[in-house]
Short mmCIF file of C-alpha atoms in Angstrom, two decimals:
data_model
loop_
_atom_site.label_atom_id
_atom_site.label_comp_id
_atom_site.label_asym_id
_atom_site.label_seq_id
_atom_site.Cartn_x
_atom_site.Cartn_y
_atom_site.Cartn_z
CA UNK N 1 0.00 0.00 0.00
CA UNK N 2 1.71 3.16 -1.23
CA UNK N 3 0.34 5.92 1.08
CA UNK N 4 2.24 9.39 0.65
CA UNK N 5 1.77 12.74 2.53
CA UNK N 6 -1.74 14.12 1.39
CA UNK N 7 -1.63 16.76 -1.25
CA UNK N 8 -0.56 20.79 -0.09
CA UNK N 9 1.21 19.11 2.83
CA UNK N 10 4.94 18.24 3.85
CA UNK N 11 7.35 16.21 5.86
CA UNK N 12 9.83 18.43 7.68
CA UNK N 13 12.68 16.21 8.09
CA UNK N 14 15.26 16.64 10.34
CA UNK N 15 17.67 17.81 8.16
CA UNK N 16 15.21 20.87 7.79
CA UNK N 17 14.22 21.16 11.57
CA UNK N 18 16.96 22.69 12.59
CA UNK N 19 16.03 25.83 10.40
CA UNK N 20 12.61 26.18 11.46
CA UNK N 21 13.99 25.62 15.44
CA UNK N 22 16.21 28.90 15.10
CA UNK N 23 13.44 30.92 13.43
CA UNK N 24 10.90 29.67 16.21
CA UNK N 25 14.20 30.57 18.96
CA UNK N 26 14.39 33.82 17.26
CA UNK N 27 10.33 34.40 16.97
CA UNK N 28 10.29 33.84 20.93
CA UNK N 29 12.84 36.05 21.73
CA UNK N 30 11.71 38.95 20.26
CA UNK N 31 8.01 38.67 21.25
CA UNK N 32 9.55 38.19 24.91
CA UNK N 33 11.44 41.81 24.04
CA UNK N 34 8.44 43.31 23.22
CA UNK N 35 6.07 41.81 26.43
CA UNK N 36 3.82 39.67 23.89
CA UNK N 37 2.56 36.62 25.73
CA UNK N 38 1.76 33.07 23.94
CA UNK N 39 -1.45 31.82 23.70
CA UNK N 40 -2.18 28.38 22.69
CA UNK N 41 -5.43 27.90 21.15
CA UNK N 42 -7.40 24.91 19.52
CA UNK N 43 -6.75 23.60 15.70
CA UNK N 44 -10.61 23.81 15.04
CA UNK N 45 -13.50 26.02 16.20
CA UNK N 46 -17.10 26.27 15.93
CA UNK N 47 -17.76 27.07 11.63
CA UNK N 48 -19.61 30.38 12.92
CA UNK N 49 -16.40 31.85 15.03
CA UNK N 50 -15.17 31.92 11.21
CA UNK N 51 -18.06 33.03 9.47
CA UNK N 52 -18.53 35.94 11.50
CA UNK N 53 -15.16 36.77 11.87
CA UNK N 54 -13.42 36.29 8.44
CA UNK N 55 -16.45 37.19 6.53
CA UNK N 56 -18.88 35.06 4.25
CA UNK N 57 -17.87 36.84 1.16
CA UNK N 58 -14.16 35.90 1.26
CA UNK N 59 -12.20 33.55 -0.55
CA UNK N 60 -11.32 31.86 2.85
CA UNK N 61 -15.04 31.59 4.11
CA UNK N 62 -16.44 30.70 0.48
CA UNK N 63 -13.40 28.64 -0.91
CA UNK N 64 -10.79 27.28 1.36
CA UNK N 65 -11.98 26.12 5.13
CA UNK N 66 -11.83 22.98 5.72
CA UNK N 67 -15.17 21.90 7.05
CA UNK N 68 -16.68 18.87 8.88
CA UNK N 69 -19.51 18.14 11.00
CA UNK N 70 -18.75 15.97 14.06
CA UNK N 71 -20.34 13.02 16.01
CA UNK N 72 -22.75 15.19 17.27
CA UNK N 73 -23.39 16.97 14.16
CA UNK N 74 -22.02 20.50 15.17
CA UNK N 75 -20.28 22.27 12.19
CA UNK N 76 -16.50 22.85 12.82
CA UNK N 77 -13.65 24.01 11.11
CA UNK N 78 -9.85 23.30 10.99
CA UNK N 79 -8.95 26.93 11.81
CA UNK N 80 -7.54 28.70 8.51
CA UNK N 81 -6.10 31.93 10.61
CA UNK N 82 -5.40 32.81 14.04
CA UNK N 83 -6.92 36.26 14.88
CA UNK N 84 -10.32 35.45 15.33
CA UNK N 85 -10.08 32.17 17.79
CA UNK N 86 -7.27 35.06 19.90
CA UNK N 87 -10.43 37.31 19.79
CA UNK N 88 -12.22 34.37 20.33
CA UNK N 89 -10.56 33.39 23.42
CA UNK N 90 -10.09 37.28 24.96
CA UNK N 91 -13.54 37.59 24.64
CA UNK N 92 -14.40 33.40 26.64
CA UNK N 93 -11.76 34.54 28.96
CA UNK N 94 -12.74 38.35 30.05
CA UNK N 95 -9.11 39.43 29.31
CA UNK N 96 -10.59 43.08 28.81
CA UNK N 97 -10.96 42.85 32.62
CA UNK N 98 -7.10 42.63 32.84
CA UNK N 99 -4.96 45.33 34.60
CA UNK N 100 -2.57 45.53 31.91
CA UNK N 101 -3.98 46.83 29.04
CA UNK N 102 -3.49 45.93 26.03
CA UNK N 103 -3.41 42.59 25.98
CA UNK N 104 -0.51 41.56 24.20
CA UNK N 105 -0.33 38.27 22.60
CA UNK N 106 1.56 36.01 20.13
CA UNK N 107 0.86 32.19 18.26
CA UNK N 108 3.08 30.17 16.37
CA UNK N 109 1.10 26.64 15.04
CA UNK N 110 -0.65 25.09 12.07
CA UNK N 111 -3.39 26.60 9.63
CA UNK N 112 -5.44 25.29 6.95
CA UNK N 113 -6.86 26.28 3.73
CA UNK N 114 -7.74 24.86 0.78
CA UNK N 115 -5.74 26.19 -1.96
CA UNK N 116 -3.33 25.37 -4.76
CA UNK N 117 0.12 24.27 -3.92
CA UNK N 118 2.53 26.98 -5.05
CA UNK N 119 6.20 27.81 -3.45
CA UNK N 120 6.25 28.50 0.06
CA UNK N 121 2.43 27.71 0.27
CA UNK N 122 0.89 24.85 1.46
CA UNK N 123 -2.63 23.74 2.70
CA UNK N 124 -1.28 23.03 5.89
CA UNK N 125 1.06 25.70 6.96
CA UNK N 126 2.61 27.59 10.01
CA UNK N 127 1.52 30.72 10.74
CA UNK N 128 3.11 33.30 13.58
CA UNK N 129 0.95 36.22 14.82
CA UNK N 130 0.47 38.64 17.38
CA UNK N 131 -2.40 40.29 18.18
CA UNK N 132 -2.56 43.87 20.54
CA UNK N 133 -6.42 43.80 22.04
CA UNK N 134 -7.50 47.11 23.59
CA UNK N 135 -5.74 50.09 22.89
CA UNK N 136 -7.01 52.89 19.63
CA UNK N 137 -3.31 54.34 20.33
CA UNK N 138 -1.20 54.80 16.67
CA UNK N 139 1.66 54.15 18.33
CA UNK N 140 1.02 50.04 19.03
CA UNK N 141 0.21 50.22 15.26
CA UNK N 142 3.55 51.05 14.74
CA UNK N 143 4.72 48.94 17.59
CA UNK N 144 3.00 45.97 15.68
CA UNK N 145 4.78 46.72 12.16
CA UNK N 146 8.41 47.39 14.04
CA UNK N 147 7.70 43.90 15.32
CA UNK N 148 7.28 42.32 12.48
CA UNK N 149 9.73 43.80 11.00
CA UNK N 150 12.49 43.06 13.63
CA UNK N 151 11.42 39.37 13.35
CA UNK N 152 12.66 39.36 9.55
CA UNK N 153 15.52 41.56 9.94
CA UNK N 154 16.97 39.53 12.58
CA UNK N 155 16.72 36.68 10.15
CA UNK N 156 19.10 38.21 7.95
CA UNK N 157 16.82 39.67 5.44
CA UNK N 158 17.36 42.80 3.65
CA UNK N 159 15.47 43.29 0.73
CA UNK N 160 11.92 43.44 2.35
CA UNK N 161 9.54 46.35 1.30
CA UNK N 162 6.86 48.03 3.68
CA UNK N 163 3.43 48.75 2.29
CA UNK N 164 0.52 49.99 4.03
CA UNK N 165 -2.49 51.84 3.63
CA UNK N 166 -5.98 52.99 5.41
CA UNK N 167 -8.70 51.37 5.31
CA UNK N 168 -10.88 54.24 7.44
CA UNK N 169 -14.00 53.94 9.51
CA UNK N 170 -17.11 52.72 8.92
CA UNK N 171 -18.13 56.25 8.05
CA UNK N 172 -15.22 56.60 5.65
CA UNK N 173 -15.99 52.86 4.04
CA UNK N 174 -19.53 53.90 3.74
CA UNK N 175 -18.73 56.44 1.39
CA UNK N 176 -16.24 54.67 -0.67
CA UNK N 177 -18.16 51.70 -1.07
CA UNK N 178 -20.73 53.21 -2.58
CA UNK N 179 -18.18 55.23 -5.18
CA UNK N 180 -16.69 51.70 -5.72
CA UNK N 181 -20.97 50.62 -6.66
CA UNK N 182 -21.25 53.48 -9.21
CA UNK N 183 -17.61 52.37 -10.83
CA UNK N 184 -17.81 48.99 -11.81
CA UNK N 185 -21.54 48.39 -11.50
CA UNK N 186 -21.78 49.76 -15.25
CA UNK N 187 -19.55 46.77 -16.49
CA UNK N 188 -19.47 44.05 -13.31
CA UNK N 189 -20.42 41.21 -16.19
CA UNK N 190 -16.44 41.76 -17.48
CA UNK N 191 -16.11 40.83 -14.28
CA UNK N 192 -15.60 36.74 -12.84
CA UNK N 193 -18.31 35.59 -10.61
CA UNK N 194 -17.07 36.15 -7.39
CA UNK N 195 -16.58 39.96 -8.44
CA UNK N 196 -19.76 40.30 -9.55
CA UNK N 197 -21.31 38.25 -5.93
CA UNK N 198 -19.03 40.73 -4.52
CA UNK N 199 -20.43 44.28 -5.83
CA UNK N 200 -23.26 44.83 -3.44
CA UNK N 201 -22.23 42.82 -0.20
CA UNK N 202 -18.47 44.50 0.23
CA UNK N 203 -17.15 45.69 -3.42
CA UNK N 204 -13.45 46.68 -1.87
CA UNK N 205 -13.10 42.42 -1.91
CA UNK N 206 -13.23 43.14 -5.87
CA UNK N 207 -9.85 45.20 -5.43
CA UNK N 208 -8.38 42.17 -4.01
CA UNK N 209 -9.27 39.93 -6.88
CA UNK N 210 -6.47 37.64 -8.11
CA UNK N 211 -8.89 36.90 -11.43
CA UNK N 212 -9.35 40.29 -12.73
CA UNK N 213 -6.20 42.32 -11.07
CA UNK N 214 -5.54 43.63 -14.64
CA UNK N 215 -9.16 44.66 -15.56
CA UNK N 216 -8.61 48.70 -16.49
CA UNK N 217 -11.65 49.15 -14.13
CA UNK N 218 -8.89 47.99 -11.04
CA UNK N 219 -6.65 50.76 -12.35
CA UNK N 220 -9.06 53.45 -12.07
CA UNK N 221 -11.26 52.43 -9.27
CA UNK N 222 -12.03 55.20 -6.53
CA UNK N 223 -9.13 55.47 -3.69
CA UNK N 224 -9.79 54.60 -0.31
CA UNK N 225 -7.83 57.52 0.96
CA UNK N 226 -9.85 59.84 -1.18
CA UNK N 227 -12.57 58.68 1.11
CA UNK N 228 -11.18 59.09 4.39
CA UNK N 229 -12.99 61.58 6.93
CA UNK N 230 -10.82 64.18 9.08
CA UNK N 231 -10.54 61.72 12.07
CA UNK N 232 -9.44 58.63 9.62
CA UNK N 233 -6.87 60.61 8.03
CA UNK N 234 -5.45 61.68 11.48
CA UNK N 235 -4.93 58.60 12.57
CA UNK N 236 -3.25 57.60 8.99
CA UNK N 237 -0.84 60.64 9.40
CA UNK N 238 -0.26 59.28 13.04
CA UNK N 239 0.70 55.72 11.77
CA UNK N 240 3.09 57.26 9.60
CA UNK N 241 4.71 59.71 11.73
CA UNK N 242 5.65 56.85 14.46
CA UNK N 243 7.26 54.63 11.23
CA UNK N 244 9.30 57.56 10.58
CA UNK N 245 10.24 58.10 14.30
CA UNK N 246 11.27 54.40 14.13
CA UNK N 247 13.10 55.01 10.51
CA UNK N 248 10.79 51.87 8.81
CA UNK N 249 10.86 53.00 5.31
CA UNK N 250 7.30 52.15 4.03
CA UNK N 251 5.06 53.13 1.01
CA UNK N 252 1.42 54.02 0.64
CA UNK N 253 -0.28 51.38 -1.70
CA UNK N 254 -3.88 53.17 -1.59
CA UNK N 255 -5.20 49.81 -3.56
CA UNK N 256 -3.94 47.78 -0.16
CA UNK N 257 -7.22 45.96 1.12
CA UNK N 258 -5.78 42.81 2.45
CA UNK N 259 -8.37 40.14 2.32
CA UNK N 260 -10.50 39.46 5.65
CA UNK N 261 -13.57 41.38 6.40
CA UNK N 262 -12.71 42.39 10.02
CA UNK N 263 -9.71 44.82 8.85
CA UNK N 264 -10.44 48.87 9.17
CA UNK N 265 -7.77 51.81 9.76
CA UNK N 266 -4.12 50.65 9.23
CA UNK N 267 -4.19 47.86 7.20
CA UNK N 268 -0.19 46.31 6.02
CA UNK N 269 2.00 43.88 4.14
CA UNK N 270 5.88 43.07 3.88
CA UNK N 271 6.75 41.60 0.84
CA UNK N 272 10.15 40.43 -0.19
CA UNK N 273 12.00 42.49 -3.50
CA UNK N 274 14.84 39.61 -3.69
CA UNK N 275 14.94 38.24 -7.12
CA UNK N 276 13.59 34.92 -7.85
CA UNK N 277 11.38 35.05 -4.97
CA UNK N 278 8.33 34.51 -6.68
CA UNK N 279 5.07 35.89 -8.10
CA UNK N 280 3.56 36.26 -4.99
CA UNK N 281 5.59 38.36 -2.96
CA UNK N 282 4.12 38.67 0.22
CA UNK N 283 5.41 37.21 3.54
CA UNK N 284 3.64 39.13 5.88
CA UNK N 285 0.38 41.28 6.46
CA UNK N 286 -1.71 42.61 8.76
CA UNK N 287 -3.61 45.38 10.48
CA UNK N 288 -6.36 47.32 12.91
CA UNK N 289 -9.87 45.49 13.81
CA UNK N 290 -11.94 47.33 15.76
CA UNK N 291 -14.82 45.75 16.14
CA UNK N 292 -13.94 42.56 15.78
CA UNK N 293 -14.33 42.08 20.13
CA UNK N 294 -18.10 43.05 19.19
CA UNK N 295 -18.78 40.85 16.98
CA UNK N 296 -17.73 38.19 18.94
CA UNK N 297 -19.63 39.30 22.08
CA UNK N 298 -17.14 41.15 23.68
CA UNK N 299 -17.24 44.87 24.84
CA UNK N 300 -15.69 47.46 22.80
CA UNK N 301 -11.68 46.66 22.68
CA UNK N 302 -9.90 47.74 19.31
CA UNK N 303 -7.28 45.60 18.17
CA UNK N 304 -4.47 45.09 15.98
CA UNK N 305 -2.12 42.13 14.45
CA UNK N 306 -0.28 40.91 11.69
CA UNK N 307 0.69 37.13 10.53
CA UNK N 308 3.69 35.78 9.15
CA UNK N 309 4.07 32.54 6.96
CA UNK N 310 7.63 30.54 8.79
CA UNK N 311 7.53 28.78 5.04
CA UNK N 312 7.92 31.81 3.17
CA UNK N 313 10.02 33.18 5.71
CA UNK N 314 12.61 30.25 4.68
CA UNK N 315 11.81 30.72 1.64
CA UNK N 316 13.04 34.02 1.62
CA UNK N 317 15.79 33.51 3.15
CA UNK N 318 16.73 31.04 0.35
CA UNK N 319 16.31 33.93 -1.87
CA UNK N 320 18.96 35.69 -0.34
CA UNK N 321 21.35 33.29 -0.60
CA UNK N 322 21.60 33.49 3.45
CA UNK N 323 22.76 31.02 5.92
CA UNK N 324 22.03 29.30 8.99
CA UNK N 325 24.42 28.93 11.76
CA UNK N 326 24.83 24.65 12.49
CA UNK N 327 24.15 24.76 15.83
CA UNK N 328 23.66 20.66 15.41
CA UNK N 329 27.23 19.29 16.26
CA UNK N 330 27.67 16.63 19.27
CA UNK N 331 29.90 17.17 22.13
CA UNK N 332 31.05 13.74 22.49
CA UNK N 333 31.02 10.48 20.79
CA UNK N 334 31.41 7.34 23.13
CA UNK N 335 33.19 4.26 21.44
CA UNK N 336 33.23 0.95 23.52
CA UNK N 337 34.72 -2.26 22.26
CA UNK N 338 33.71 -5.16 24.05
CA UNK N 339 30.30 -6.70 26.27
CA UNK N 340 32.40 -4.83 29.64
CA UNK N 341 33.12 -1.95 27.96
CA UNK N 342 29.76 -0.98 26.36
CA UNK N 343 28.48 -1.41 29.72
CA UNK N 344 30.58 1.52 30.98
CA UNK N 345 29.70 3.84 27.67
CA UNK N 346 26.01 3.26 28.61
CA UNK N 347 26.99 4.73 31.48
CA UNK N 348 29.15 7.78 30.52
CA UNK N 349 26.82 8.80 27.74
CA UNK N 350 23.85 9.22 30.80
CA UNK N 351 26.46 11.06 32.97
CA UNK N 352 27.58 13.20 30.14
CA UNK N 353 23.78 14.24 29.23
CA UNK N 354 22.78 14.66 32.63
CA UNK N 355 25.57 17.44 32.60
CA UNK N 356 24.38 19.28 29.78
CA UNK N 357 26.58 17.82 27.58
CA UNK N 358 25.27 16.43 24.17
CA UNK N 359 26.97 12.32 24.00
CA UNK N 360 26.01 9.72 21.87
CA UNK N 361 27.29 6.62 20.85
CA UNK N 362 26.42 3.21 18.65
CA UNK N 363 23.72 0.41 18.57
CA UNK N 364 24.67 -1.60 15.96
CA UNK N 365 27.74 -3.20 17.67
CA UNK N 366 30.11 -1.37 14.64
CA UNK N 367 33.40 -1.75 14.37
CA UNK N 368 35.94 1.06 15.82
CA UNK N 369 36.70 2.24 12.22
CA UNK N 370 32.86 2.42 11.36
CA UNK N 371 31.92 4.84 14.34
CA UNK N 372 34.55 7.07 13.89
CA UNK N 373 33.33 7.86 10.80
CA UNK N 374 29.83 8.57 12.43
CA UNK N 375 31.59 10.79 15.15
CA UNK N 376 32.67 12.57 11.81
CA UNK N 377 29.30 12.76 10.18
CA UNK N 378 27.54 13.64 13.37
CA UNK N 379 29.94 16.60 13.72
CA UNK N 380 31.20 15.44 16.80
CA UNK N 381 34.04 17.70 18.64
CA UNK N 382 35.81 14.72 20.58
CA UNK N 383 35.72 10.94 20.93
CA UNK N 384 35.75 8.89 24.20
CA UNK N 385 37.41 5.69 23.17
CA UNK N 386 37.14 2.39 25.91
CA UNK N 387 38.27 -0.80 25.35
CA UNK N 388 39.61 -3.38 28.03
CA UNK N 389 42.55 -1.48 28.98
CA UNK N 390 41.24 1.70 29.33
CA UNK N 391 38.92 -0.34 31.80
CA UNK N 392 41.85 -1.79 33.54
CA UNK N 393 42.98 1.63 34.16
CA UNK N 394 39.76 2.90 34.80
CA UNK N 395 40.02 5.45 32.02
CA UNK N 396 39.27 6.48 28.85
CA UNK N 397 41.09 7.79 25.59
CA UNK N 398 39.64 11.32 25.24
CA UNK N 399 40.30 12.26 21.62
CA UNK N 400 39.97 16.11 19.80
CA UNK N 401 39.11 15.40 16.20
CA UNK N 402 40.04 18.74 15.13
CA UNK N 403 43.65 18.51 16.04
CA UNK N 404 44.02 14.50 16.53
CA UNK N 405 45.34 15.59 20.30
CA UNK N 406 44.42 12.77 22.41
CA UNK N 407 44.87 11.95 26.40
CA UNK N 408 43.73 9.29 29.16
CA UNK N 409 41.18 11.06 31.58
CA UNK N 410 40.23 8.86 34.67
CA UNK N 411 36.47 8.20 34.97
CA UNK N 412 36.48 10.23 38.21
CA UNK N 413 37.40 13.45 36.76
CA UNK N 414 36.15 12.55 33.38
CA UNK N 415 33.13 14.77 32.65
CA UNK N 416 34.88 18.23 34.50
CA UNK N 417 37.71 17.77 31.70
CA UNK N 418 35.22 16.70 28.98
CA UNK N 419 33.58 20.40 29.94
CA UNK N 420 37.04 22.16 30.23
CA UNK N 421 38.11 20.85 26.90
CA UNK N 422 34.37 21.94 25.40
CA UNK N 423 34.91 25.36 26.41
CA UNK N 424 38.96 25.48 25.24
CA UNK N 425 37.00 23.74 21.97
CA UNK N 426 34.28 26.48 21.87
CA UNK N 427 37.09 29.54 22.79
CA UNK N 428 39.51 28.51 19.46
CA UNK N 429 36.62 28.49 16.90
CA UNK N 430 35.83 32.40 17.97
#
């Protein structure tokens, strides 16, 4: 039976692991710089958190969840993005009654969506988000963006490009959405199908079609910041003036919608410029939700987050031609020859781990010549050799494999000198 991983899926094998360990390190550290707290929450929720949430007229709602009713015939959904169940949870958990405010928070697991399989995209995929609940204040806009921002720049990424945009208030939407009626109403059957479902429930979705982006209509259509009232376009200017503090270079894409229903104000995306990244340039993207708290029962708490693909983070750093740091070399490999001696490197291999020293040594009962060469393989930065007369002397042959220097250490003083010759190790390769 030939059963393979299911389509828009992927094995990360160990050789790979080690990447996506330093960017999760990395991820940590900076939310823990910035006072964002993890939240864990479930891989599926009730269809209607979703529905609500997302929006019914997106392609996520209408296209890509992946759906199922359950033994007791309640709708739920593999989640397909991680700010609603937050909101979700803040609003289950009264977190608006918290002293500090605002709630700062940050996830890092798997999404789904039904889509096609193109680079760095997958139908199961990692997503990392934060999400800053209860505070209207600019400057945690700009707080958010820095954030993301630091995450890929500590990665080693250069060419990245800021874009954002404003998406207003409801009174500023209003407006435009009816302009964006009167425009493409005359011709909406040039138009695909989801365009023209679009036109009267939320026409700014038609911006963000990936059918018709080079319709002449999407050239022309009626800016969003046209639209904005005095109070929108304060906040806007605000945004921008704490990038600038910060010196993030950004530009104002006034046909940036991003494609979830609960967005308003600052909406965002970082996109990578390195060449042969792709088509679809986008790694991260984000923005403001008030609302969103209401919606989902909650009292009024605005909100604002961004999420970050860790595949097309790789990816991009593939694109750069950068480089990860091997941080997966052994400390020690333990070589016995004999029943007795094996015995003993059972032993030494426990001791050495239990001092925070990575050991390892062979199950196949190899010969000597055969594990060195795994020693080399693995990486390894000395050997501990024992055979019957290093037992007689209660001893073994501690070996450097970078110089070929090798000494007998008694077992009594064996792991302080295994530690003192790690550091002398570590000190050289500076």
């Amino acid at each position: 039976m030939d059963i393979k991983v299911p389509r828009g899926t992927q094995d990360i094998l160990p050789t790979e692991t080690g990447k996506w360990q330093i960017v999760e390190d990395l991820i940590r550290e900076t939310c823990r710089m910035y006072q964002y707290k993890e939240i864990r929450t479930p891989i599926f929720e009730h269809t209607e958190l979703f529905t609500r949430s997302v929006g019914d007229t997106t392609d996520i709602v209408q296209k890509e969840m992946y759906t199922f009713q359950d033994r007791g015939d309640r709708s739920l959904t593999l989640r397909p993005e991680g700010t609603a169940s937050v909101v979700r949870s803040y609003v289950e958990h009264k977190m608006f009654g918290y002293p500090d405010q605002p709630v700062k928070l940050y996830y890092m697991g798997p999404m789904f969506r039904y889509e096609r399989q193109q680079a760095g995209r997958y139908r199961q995929f990692v997503q990392f988000g934060i999400e800053a609940i209860g505070s209207a204040d600019p400057a945690i806009d700009a707080e958010v963006i820095s954030l993301a921002m630091s995450v890929y720049q500590k990665a080693g990424l250069k060419q990245i490009k800021l874009v954002i945009n404003s998406l207003g208030d409801t009174e500023s939407r209003v407006s435009h959405k009816e302009a964006l009626v009167n425009h493409f109403a005359p011709h909406i059957d040039e138009f695909c199908s989801d365009c023209q479902n679009r036109l009267q429930k939320n026409p700014l979705r038609i911006l963000d079609c990936k059918v018709d982006r080079e319709h002449s209509l999407m050239k022309t259509a009626p800016s969003l910041t046209d639209y904005l009232n005095e109070e929108s376009a304060a906040y806007f200017a605000k945004v921008k003036e704490y990038l600038s503090v910060l010196n993030i270079p950004f530009e104002v894409d006034p046909n940036l919608v991003r494609g979830l229903d609960y967005y308003n104000h600052t909406a965002f995306e970082i996109m990578s410029v390195a060449e042969g990244f792709g088509a679809i340039t986008t790694l991260a993207g984000g923005g403001r939700y008030n609302g969103l708290v209401e919606v989902l029962g909650g009292p009024s708490s605005p909100g604002i987050g961004f999420a970050m693909s860790i595949e097309r983070l790789l990816l991009a750093v593939e694109a750069e031609k950068n480089t990860w740091a091997d941080n997966s070399s052994l400390d020690v490999y333990v070589i016995g020859m004999g029943e007795a001696a094996k015995k003993k490197v059972v032993e030494l291999v426990y001791e050495l781990r239990q001092n925070n020293i990575t050991a390892d040594q062979d199950f196949l009962d190899r010969k000597i010549k055969t594990q060195m060469k795994s020693a080399d393989r693995l990486k390894a930065k000395f050997v501990l050799v024992i055979g019957d007369d290093e037992l007689e002397k209660q001893s073994a042959m501690l070996k450097d494999l970078s110089t070929g220097n090798q000494q007998l250490v008694p077992f009594s003083t064996l792991t302080e000198q295994v530690k003192n010759s790690i550091s002398t190790w570590v000190e050289a390769e500076k």
